[in-house]
Amino acid sequence: MKKSAYLILILLFLIPSVYGQQEDLSQLYEKVKKALVSVSTFKDGSLQHTGTGIFISSTGKILTANHLVNHSDSIRVKGFDGKQYRIVSVEVVSEEGDMALLQTVALPMQLSAVSLSESVFYEGDPAFSICVNEKGEFLVSEGYVSVIRRFEGVGPGILTAMHLDQNFDGAPLLNNFGEVIGMFSYPLIERFDKFFAVSIKLITENQSYKPKDYTITRVTEQKITDKAELKNQKIIEKEGLNFDSIYIIEPKLKALGDSIKDAWNEYARMDALTDFIPLFVKALKVRGSYYYSFNHLDFMYKLVAPDNSFRLFSWTLRFDDGTYRYYGAIQYNSINLKLLPLYDYSHMIPYDIVEDTILSNESWFGAQYYDIGMFKKGKKKFYVLLGWDGNNYISSKKIIELLTFDENGNAVFGAPVFQDTTRTRTRVVLQYNKDAVVALKLIHSKNLIVFDNLVPPVKDDAGKVWTYLPDGSYNYFKFSKGKFIFHEDVFKNEKITQEDLNESDNISGKPGKKNDSKSGILPPK
């Protein structure tokens, strides 16, 4: 089964603050286990289904999947204590949502019940599930809530980022307070081809059901006194509405993005771009959109600053003559949208001064950025961006760009900090033959920028940078006292191994592409 990558990274920066407020999970698991039951159903004397259920009230109600008990002749429920309990009635909450409530005579004293969550839960919240397999063993799966919305033909549902198998049929989905927020139905998991849980809103929205006397209550309320943190929490009001609108838009964005990248001629690609930009801005205007990963837009590179103060989008428009135009934007980490568009000005900058200019977002030297690093001198932060420029049908470029922000928060590209024996540059541009694979890498742990040494294929081509090729050695810049100092032969002068060069690159939060033994980064042509 395919695993969905929807929103797995959403709120990764906020999750540690949530974990710190929860009860120890191992203790929570032990409490939840006492509310679990195994469910076995029989028809015509033969075993029909096995699954899991959970007591959700002191009156003896058990939540489980409807298909497990539907059309069965008898239902056998075994509790944590190993004893079997008689079912006196079955209430179908929703056939479409595959949810049912089993009624026992009463909740046994030696068992517990868990509560249905009355608190708001969000996309990105940690969650877990526990089931009972056929051997009576308890299995636990941990993960995150990824999407919360209403699903056609089912009702309110939850997509999760966790690994499940058929043992979890009928098992509860719980938050880290030990409250039930959903229930897994394996037929629905197969139907959606995602780890889908039916929301307990199917029950709480049913006025005829009124749960009583929960014996496991919220372990602790999350108390936030810091105003800034409280403000951050409020931006994540995503339940059902905010991220739904992006979720609906994203498939169209993906289709347009695929056309921008691969449509058969430049006019079709430009038409797709014209439609894409306003729709993308519309998605970014959704409150809290900073935390939406846009994982399906794989034509676009998405980099998050190491301090999480902003993220940077960049992508290309390829023309039929082999040249490129670049598009990008900086989205600041703020409650409402604060977006700084980047305008590609590279075709207007003379090639002989490109490494000497300081630029703004309105005069950006366009590139598709695939890695970002942060360096400091005192309180000043420098963001190093590594980028690729397809240039033309003869040559390509790799770019080391420096990004800072002035006192007004405006982006400044370039600074005189790249220093070698003859000059100081504001950025570094490596131009090379189109057929070559050139490595340009940040080794974050050592404050190094490592790159291939480029040489002409023959002496007569010296100065013709569009012919240059790697010679197998590596040069590097090393950050020291606010400057990036050029050095030759990284293996000779630094304690660095080939493994350091082969470490993963930060491309949209995923491992980078390794095109050859040097792990050079070359985005698709």
XYZ file of C-alpha atoms in Angstrom:
525
model
C 0.000 0.000 0.000
C 1.242 3.406 -0.821
C 1.938 5.697 2.078
C 0.728 9.229 1.716
C 3.247 11.948 2.333
C 0.535 14.531 3.051
C 1.609 17.115 5.587
C 4.039 14.865 7.407
C 6.233 17.874 8.150
C 3.492 20.244 9.245
C 4.182 21.753 12.645
C 7.398 19.829 13.265
C 8.727 22.971 14.907
C 5.768 23.173 17.294
C 5.487 19.536 18.277
C 8.277 19.532 20.924
C 6.376 22.134 22.946
C 3.334 19.858 22.915
C 5.210 16.748 23.949
C 6.615 18.487 26.990
C 3.128 18.969 28.397
C 1.911 15.386 28.025
C 1.892 12.510 30.476
C 4.610 9.933 29.927
C 3.355 7.937 26.958
C 4.271 4.555 28.413
C 2.005 5.230 31.406
C -0.717 6.461 29.072
C -0.489 3.286 26.997
C -0.990 1.163 30.109
C -4.153 3.097 30.974
C -5.551 2.811 27.462
C -4.845 -0.934 27.327
C -7.292 -1.447 30.218
C -10.056 -0.020 28.021
C -9.281 -2.150 24.954
C -11.151 -5.280 23.933
C -10.658 -7.841 21.207
C -13.709 -8.338 19.010
C -14.437 -11.644 17.265
C -17.582 -12.253 15.242
C -19.079 -15.488 13.950
C -21.562 -16.460 11.256
C -22.964 -19.953 10.734
C -20.554 -21.217 13.352
C -17.447 -19.926 11.530
C -15.158 -17.064 12.473
C -16.086 -14.025 10.377
C -13.917 -11.126 11.554
C -11.459 -10.164 14.277
C -10.615 -6.644 15.349
C -10.329 -4.200 18.222
C -12.768 -2.110 20.219
C -12.510 0.262 23.167
C -14.755 1.122 26.110
C -15.793 4.781 25.860
C -18.163 5.113 28.811
C -18.874 3.657 32.231
C -22.235 2.456 30.903
C -20.348 -0.220 28.966
C -20.373 1.170 25.420
C -17.638 -0.113 23.111
C -16.539 1.734 19.962
C -15.548 -0.470 17.026
C -15.890 -0.847 13.242
C -19.364 -1.664 11.988
C -18.222 -4.137 9.323
C -16.702 -6.332 12.042
C -20.100 -6.972 13.625
C -22.453 -6.427 10.711
C -24.429 -9.541 9.624
C -22.824 -11.687 12.337
C -24.686 -14.330 14.348
C -22.662 -13.798 17.519
C -20.106 -11.347 18.896
C -17.388 -12.320 21.340
C -15.674 -9.514 23.272
C -12.654 -10.211 25.482
C -11.310 -7.562 27.852
C -7.863 -6.686 29.180
C -8.489 -9.090 32.060
C -8.929 -12.029 29.682
C -12.626 -12.423 30.436
C -15.408 -12.447 27.865
C -18.281 -9.960 28.088
C -21.756 -10.349 26.657
C -23.047 -7.867 24.082
C -26.699 -6.964 24.591
C -27.172 -4.572 21.664
C -25.469 -3.033 18.633
C -25.994 0.578 17.569
C -24.858 1.501 14.062
C -23.542 5.063 14.291
C -22.818 5.281 10.554
C -22.779 2.668 7.827
C -20.855 5.038 5.528
C -18.341 5.784 8.286
C -18.236 2.103 9.295
C -18.721 2.955 12.978
C -20.724 1.035 15.571
C -21.292 1.014 19.339
C -21.597 -2.276 21.205
C -23.472 -2.286 24.502
C -22.387 -4.579 27.327
C -24.345 -5.007 30.542
C -22.018 -2.565 32.337
C -18.362 -1.591 32.501
C -16.592 -4.185 34.664
C -14.894 -2.730 37.754
C -11.492 -4.108 36.762
C -11.575 -2.372 33.371
C -11.448 1.286 32.386
C -13.044 3.538 29.801
C -11.512 6.352 27.817
C -13.168 9.613 26.881
C -14.083 10.929 23.484
C -12.081 14.091 22.913
C -13.967 17.306 23.532
C -10.875 19.402 22.819
C -9.839 20.763 19.443
C -7.176 18.747 17.674
C -5.065 20.034 14.810
C -3.274 18.884 11.713
C 0.243 18.096 12.888
C -0.741 16.985 16.402
C 0.928 13.781 17.628
C -1.372 10.770 17.840
C -1.200 7.043 18.471
C -3.223 3.866 18.173
C -3.282 0.587 20.121
C -4.820 -2.650 18.932
C -5.168 -6.230 20.129
C -4.095 -8.915 17.674
C -5.391 -12.489 17.436
C -2.813 -13.673 19.995
C -3.986 -11.122 22.539
C -0.860 -9.012 22.089
C -1.012 -5.213 22.172
C 0.477 -3.364 19.206
C 1.203 0.374 19.255
C 1.670 2.745 16.320
C 2.686 6.378 16.761
C 2.462 9.225 14.279
C 0.715 12.497 13.517
C -2.588 13.862 12.361
C -2.000 15.022 8.789
C -5.363 16.136 7.357
C -8.694 16.864 9.050
C -11.716 17.373 6.822
C -15.014 15.930 5.655
C -14.709 13.122 3.119
C -17.344 12.495 0.484
C -19.457 9.476 1.272
C -18.051 9.104 4.789
C -18.276 12.354 6.718
C -15.681 13.816 9.096
C -12.386 11.969 8.824
C -8.713 12.145 9.681
C -5.687 11.220 7.581
C -2.718 10.136 9.671
C 1.010 9.748 9.185
C 1.566 6.406 10.874
C 2.083 2.799 9.841
C -0.835 0.394 10.341
C -1.765 -3.105 9.275
C -4.979 -5.104 9.374
C -4.551 -5.752 13.103
C -5.692 -2.149 13.672
C -9.157 -2.780 12.204
C -11.598 -1.105 14.624
C -8.774 0.297 16.776
C -9.029 3.802 18.257
C -6.992 6.820 17.187
C -6.016 8.749 20.314
C -4.376 12.069 21.078
C -1.561 12.367 23.594
C -4.040 13.033 26.386
C -5.414 9.534 25.941
C -8.666 10.750 24.403
C -10.255 9.069 21.397
C -10.328 11.293 18.314
C -11.116 8.665 15.699
C -11.424 4.998 14.764
C -9.632 3.001 12.077
C -11.580 0.917 9.591
C -9.411 -1.244 7.381
C -11.896 -1.259 4.458
C -11.798 2.558 4.495
C -7.989 2.514 4.693
C -7.964 0.377 1.548
C -10.603 2.549 -0.114
C -8.692 5.805 0.391
C -5.272 4.136 0.044
C -4.221 6.179 3.071
C -4.140 5.611 6.823
C -7.604 6.991 7.307
C -9.573 7.205 10.564
C -13.236 8.075 10.952
C -13.612 11.073 13.278
C -15.512 10.643 16.558
C -17.540 13.641 15.415
C -19.796 10.996 13.890
C -20.732 10.188 17.491
C -20.596 13.613 19.118
C -22.701 15.126 16.330
C -25.319 12.453 16.996
C -27.534 14.079 19.642
C -28.946 10.727 20.758
C -25.560 9.718 22.137
C -24.486 11.336 25.411
C -21.386 9.780 26.956
C -21.196 9.587 30.752
C -18.668 9.223 33.542
C -15.398 8.925 31.668
C -12.810 7.283 33.876
C -9.794 8.556 31.979
C -9.917 12.305 31.654
C -7.500 14.796 30.166
C -4.172 14.286 31.886
C -3.309 17.954 31.887
C -4.498 21.058 30.127
C -1.856 22.778 28.075
C -1.239 26.080 29.782
C 0.390 28.763 27.700
C 1.334 31.960 29.438
C 3.848 33.358 26.967
C 1.998 35.778 24.680
C 4.125 34.994 21.641
C 3.566 31.258 22.064
C -0.143 31.811 22.577
C -0.185 33.846 19.378
C 1.573 31.018 17.541
C -0.934 28.479 18.795
C -3.837 30.581 17.592
C -2.588 30.614 14.025
C -3.058 26.872 13.850
C -6.847 27.086 13.798
C -6.874 24.587 10.996
C -9.490 22.057 12.034
C -11.614 21.278 9.019
C -11.555 24.727 7.415
C -8.252 26.489 6.914
C -6.193 23.623 5.532
C -9.193 22.183 3.734
C -9.089 25.127 1.337
C -5.406 24.518 0.552
C -6.017 20.791 0.304
C -8.678 21.457 -2.329
C -6.441 23.865 -4.265
C -3.263 21.770 -4.174
C -4.208 19.211 -6.880
C -4.803 22.042 -9.348
C -1.517 23.662 -8.291
C 0.248 20.359 -8.900
C -1.300 19.982 -12.363
C -0.252 23.518 -13.282
C 3.210 22.919 -11.838
C 3.634 19.784 -13.919
C 2.687 21.823 -17.000
C 5.149 24.586 -16.067
C 7.857 21.947 -15.970
C 6.952 19.601 -18.817
C 4.388 21.132 -21.201
C 5.303 20.573 -24.840
C 6.183 24.185 -25.717
C 7.062 27.418 -23.955
C 3.674 29.007 -24.631
C 1.873 26.194 -22.829
C 4.373 26.472 -19.971
C 3.858 30.245 -19.758
C 0.073 29.834 -19.774
C 0.335 27.389 -16.877
C 2.582 29.804 -14.979
C 0.096 32.646 -15.515
C -2.623 30.537 -13.893
C -0.362 29.118 -11.189
C 0.916 32.290 -9.518
C -2.421 33.852 -8.416
C -3.726 30.460 -7.282
C -0.553 29.816 -5.276
C -0.822 33.230 -3.620
C -4.449 32.432 -2.787
C -3.307 29.261 -1.024
C -0.604 31.151 0.865
C -3.182 33.668 2.104
C -4.858 30.952 4.161
C -4.230 31.649 7.825
C -1.416 29.437 9.086
C -0.281 28.461 5.564
C 3.358 28.761 6.642
C 2.989 25.322 8.208
C 1.588 23.671 5.077
C 4.382 21.831 3.273
C 2.998 21.744 -0.321
C 4.713 18.371 -0.700
C 2.917 17.604 -3.964
C 4.457 20.593 -5.760
C 7.586 18.670 -6.666
C 8.530 21.009 -9.521
C 9.260 23.660 -6.892
C 12.036 23.706 -4.315
C 10.976 24.694 -0.801
C 13.644 25.561 1.777
C 13.023 26.423 5.430
C 15.559 28.679 7.159
C 17.468 26.873 9.939
C 16.010 29.312 12.494
C 12.495 28.878 11.019
C 12.157 32.627 10.449
C 11.157 32.191 6.797
C 10.924 29.729 3.960
C 11.920 30.221 0.347
C 10.182 28.914 -2.768
C 11.969 28.799 -6.125
C 11.181 27.283 -9.509
C 12.011 27.650 -13.192
C 10.350 28.416 -16.492
C 12.211 26.784 -19.366
C 12.145 28.353 -22.816
C 12.463 26.433 -26.071
C 15.855 28.005 -26.858
C 17.401 26.376 -23.754
C 17.339 29.466 -21.533
C 15.480 29.853 -18.245
C 13.578 32.404 -16.208
C 13.407 31.980 -12.435
C 10.583 32.649 -10.020
C 10.669 32.733 -6.261
C 9.218 34.108 -3.064
C 10.134 34.412 0.588
C 7.341 33.626 3.031
C 8.019 34.986 6.507
C 6.962 33.030 9.576
C 4.051 35.230 10.626
C 0.411 34.841 11.602
C -0.957 36.315 8.398
C 0.695 36.163 5.014
C 3.872 38.186 4.646
C 5.257 37.354 1.223
C 8.197 38.858 -0.616
C 8.200 38.029 -4.354
C 11.545 37.637 -6.108
C 11.932 39.123 -9.590
C 14.573 37.559 -11.822
C 16.895 40.319 -12.992
C 19.807 38.089 -14.013
C 19.396 38.726 -17.756
C 19.945 42.446 -17.063
C 23.155 42.088 -15.022
C 26.405 42.218 -17.070
C 28.306 38.952 -16.662
C 31.516 40.739 -15.623
C 29.950 42.374 -12.542
C 27.565 39.649 -11.394
C 29.926 38.690 -8.554
C 30.291 42.303 -7.426
C 26.681 43.433 -7.075
C 24.372 43.723 -4.083
C 20.779 43.066 -5.105
C 17.246 43.171 -3.729
C 14.147 41.086 -4.278
C 13.345 43.346 -7.244
C 16.749 42.750 -8.853
C 17.293 39.119 -7.887
C 19.942 36.997 -9.600
C 17.522 34.152 -10.282
C 18.313 30.554 -9.393
C 16.634 27.405 -8.180
C 17.874 26.956 -4.612
C 18.390 23.462 -3.236
C 20.162 24.029 0.098
C 20.331 26.643 2.834
C 22.645 27.230 5.783
C 22.864 29.871 8.481
C 26.027 31.504 9.808
C 26.479 34.186 12.464
C 28.841 36.995 13.336
C 27.729 38.499 16.612
C 24.000 39.085 16.282
C 24.174 39.274 12.493
C 22.796 36.264 10.619
C 23.951 35.207 7.157
C 21.910 32.738 5.125
C 23.892 30.909 2.457
C 21.847 29.641 -0.486
C 23.136 27.088 -2.968
C 21.438 27.283 -6.334
C 21.363 25.978 -9.865
C 20.948 27.985 -13.073
C 20.310 26.130 -16.328
C 21.694 29.202 -18.153
C 21.468 28.077 -21.807
C 21.943 25.128 -24.143
C 25.766 25.375 -23.844
C 26.480 25.785 -20.130
C 24.987 25.663 -16.647
C 25.855 27.451 -13.424
C 26.028 26.715 -9.731
C 25.607 29.721 -7.453
C 26.604 30.520 -3.882
C 24.285 33.333 -2.807
C 24.272 35.245 0.457
C 20.958 36.428 1.899
C 20.593 38.900 4.755
C 17.786 41.141 5.962
C 18.102 44.862 6.645
C 16.654 46.711 9.636
C 13.272 46.924 7.882
C 13.141 43.194 7.164
C 13.863 43.615 3.451
C 15.865 40.909 1.701
C 19.406 41.772 0.592
C 21.150 39.406 -1.813
C 24.928 39.484 -1.844
C 27.570 40.843 0.504
C 31.353 41.269 0.156
C 32.208 38.234 2.252
C 33.611 35.667 -0.219
C 37.345 36.239 -0.086
C 40.198 34.649 -2.032
C 43.793 35.685 -2.639
C 42.979 38.218 -5.357
C 39.515 39.631 -4.691
C 36.386 39.760 -2.545
C 33.089 38.762 -4.115
C 29.454 39.322 -3.146
C 28.409 35.934 -4.529
C 30.128 33.075 -6.323
C 29.074 31.838 -9.766
C 30.521 28.594 -11.120
C 29.921 28.204 -14.855
C 30.637 24.902 -16.588
C 29.900 22.756 -19.621
C 26.270 21.687 -19.919
C 27.179 17.996 -19.956
C 29.235 18.144 -16.756
C 28.024 17.213 -13.278
C 29.378 19.682 -10.737
C 29.194 19.299 -6.976
C 28.409 22.289 -4.772
C 27.602 21.328 -1.201
C 27.180 22.779 2.248
C 28.789 20.663 4.952
C 26.825 22.150 7.825
C 28.711 20.407 10.618
C 32.028 21.923 9.551
C 30.959 25.390 8.293
C 32.263 24.567 4.825
C 31.041 25.185 1.285
C 32.707 22.561 -0.905
C 32.736 22.535 -4.703
C 34.483 21.019 -7.696
C 37.597 22.682 -9.022
C 36.738 23.629 -12.604
C 39.335 23.718 -15.378
C 39.284 24.136 -19.177
C 39.378 20.849 -21.127
C 42.406 22.159 -23.044
C 44.750 25.061 -22.335
C 43.518 26.999 -25.349
C 40.047 27.164 -23.741
C 41.281 29.023 -20.667
C 38.783 31.784 -19.887
C 35.999 30.086 -21.858
C 34.106 29.147 -18.698
C 31.249 27.538 -20.648
C 33.683 24.710 -21.528
C 35.000 24.090 -17.998
C 34.881 20.643 -16.402
C 35.635 19.239 -12.916
C 39.190 17.930 -12.528
C 38.426 15.635 -9.576
C 39.681 17.923 -6.802
C 37.608 20.024 -4.426
C 38.022 23.613 -3.301
C 36.069 25.205 -0.476
C 35.089 28.289 1.454
C 35.425 28.206 5.236
C 33.465 30.605 7.432
C 35.689 32.581 9.812
C 35.068 35.916 11.544
C 32.220 36.907 9.261
C 34.009 35.987 6.025
C 34.059 32.957 3.762
C 37.742 32.318 3.033
C 38.718 30.407 -0.106
C 40.982 27.360 0.198
C 42.172 24.709 -2.218
C 42.065 20.932 -1.753
C 39.559 20.268 1.004
C 40.826 16.727 1.661
C 44.340 17.974 2.287
C 43.474 20.850 4.614
C 40.346 19.680 6.438
C 39.430 16.579 8.376
C 36.782 15.581 5.917
C 35.857 12.313 4.289
C 33.984 11.286 1.190
C 31.094 10.414 3.510
C 30.862 14.086 4.505
C 30.470 14.975 0.838
C 27.824 12.303 0.403
C 25.618 13.460 3.266
C 21.988 14.255 2.369
C 21.166 17.601 0.822
C 18.232 19.694 1.938
C 15.880 19.648 -1.047
C 12.311 20.267 0.093
C 13.111 18.421 3.287
C 14.023 15.233 1.398
C 17.350 13.526 0.577
C 19.093 15.085 -2.374
C 19.742 13.468 -5.710
C 23.124 11.827 -6.091
C 24.081 12.002 -9.733
C 27.582 10.582 -9.498
C 30.200 9.499 -6.989
C 30.697 13.118 -5.977
C 27.013 13.566 -5.145
C 26.759 16.669 -7.291
C 23.360 18.337 -7.255
C 21.879 18.814 -10.686
C 18.147 19.577 -10.868
C 16.299 18.219 -13.903
C 17.209 19.940 -17.163
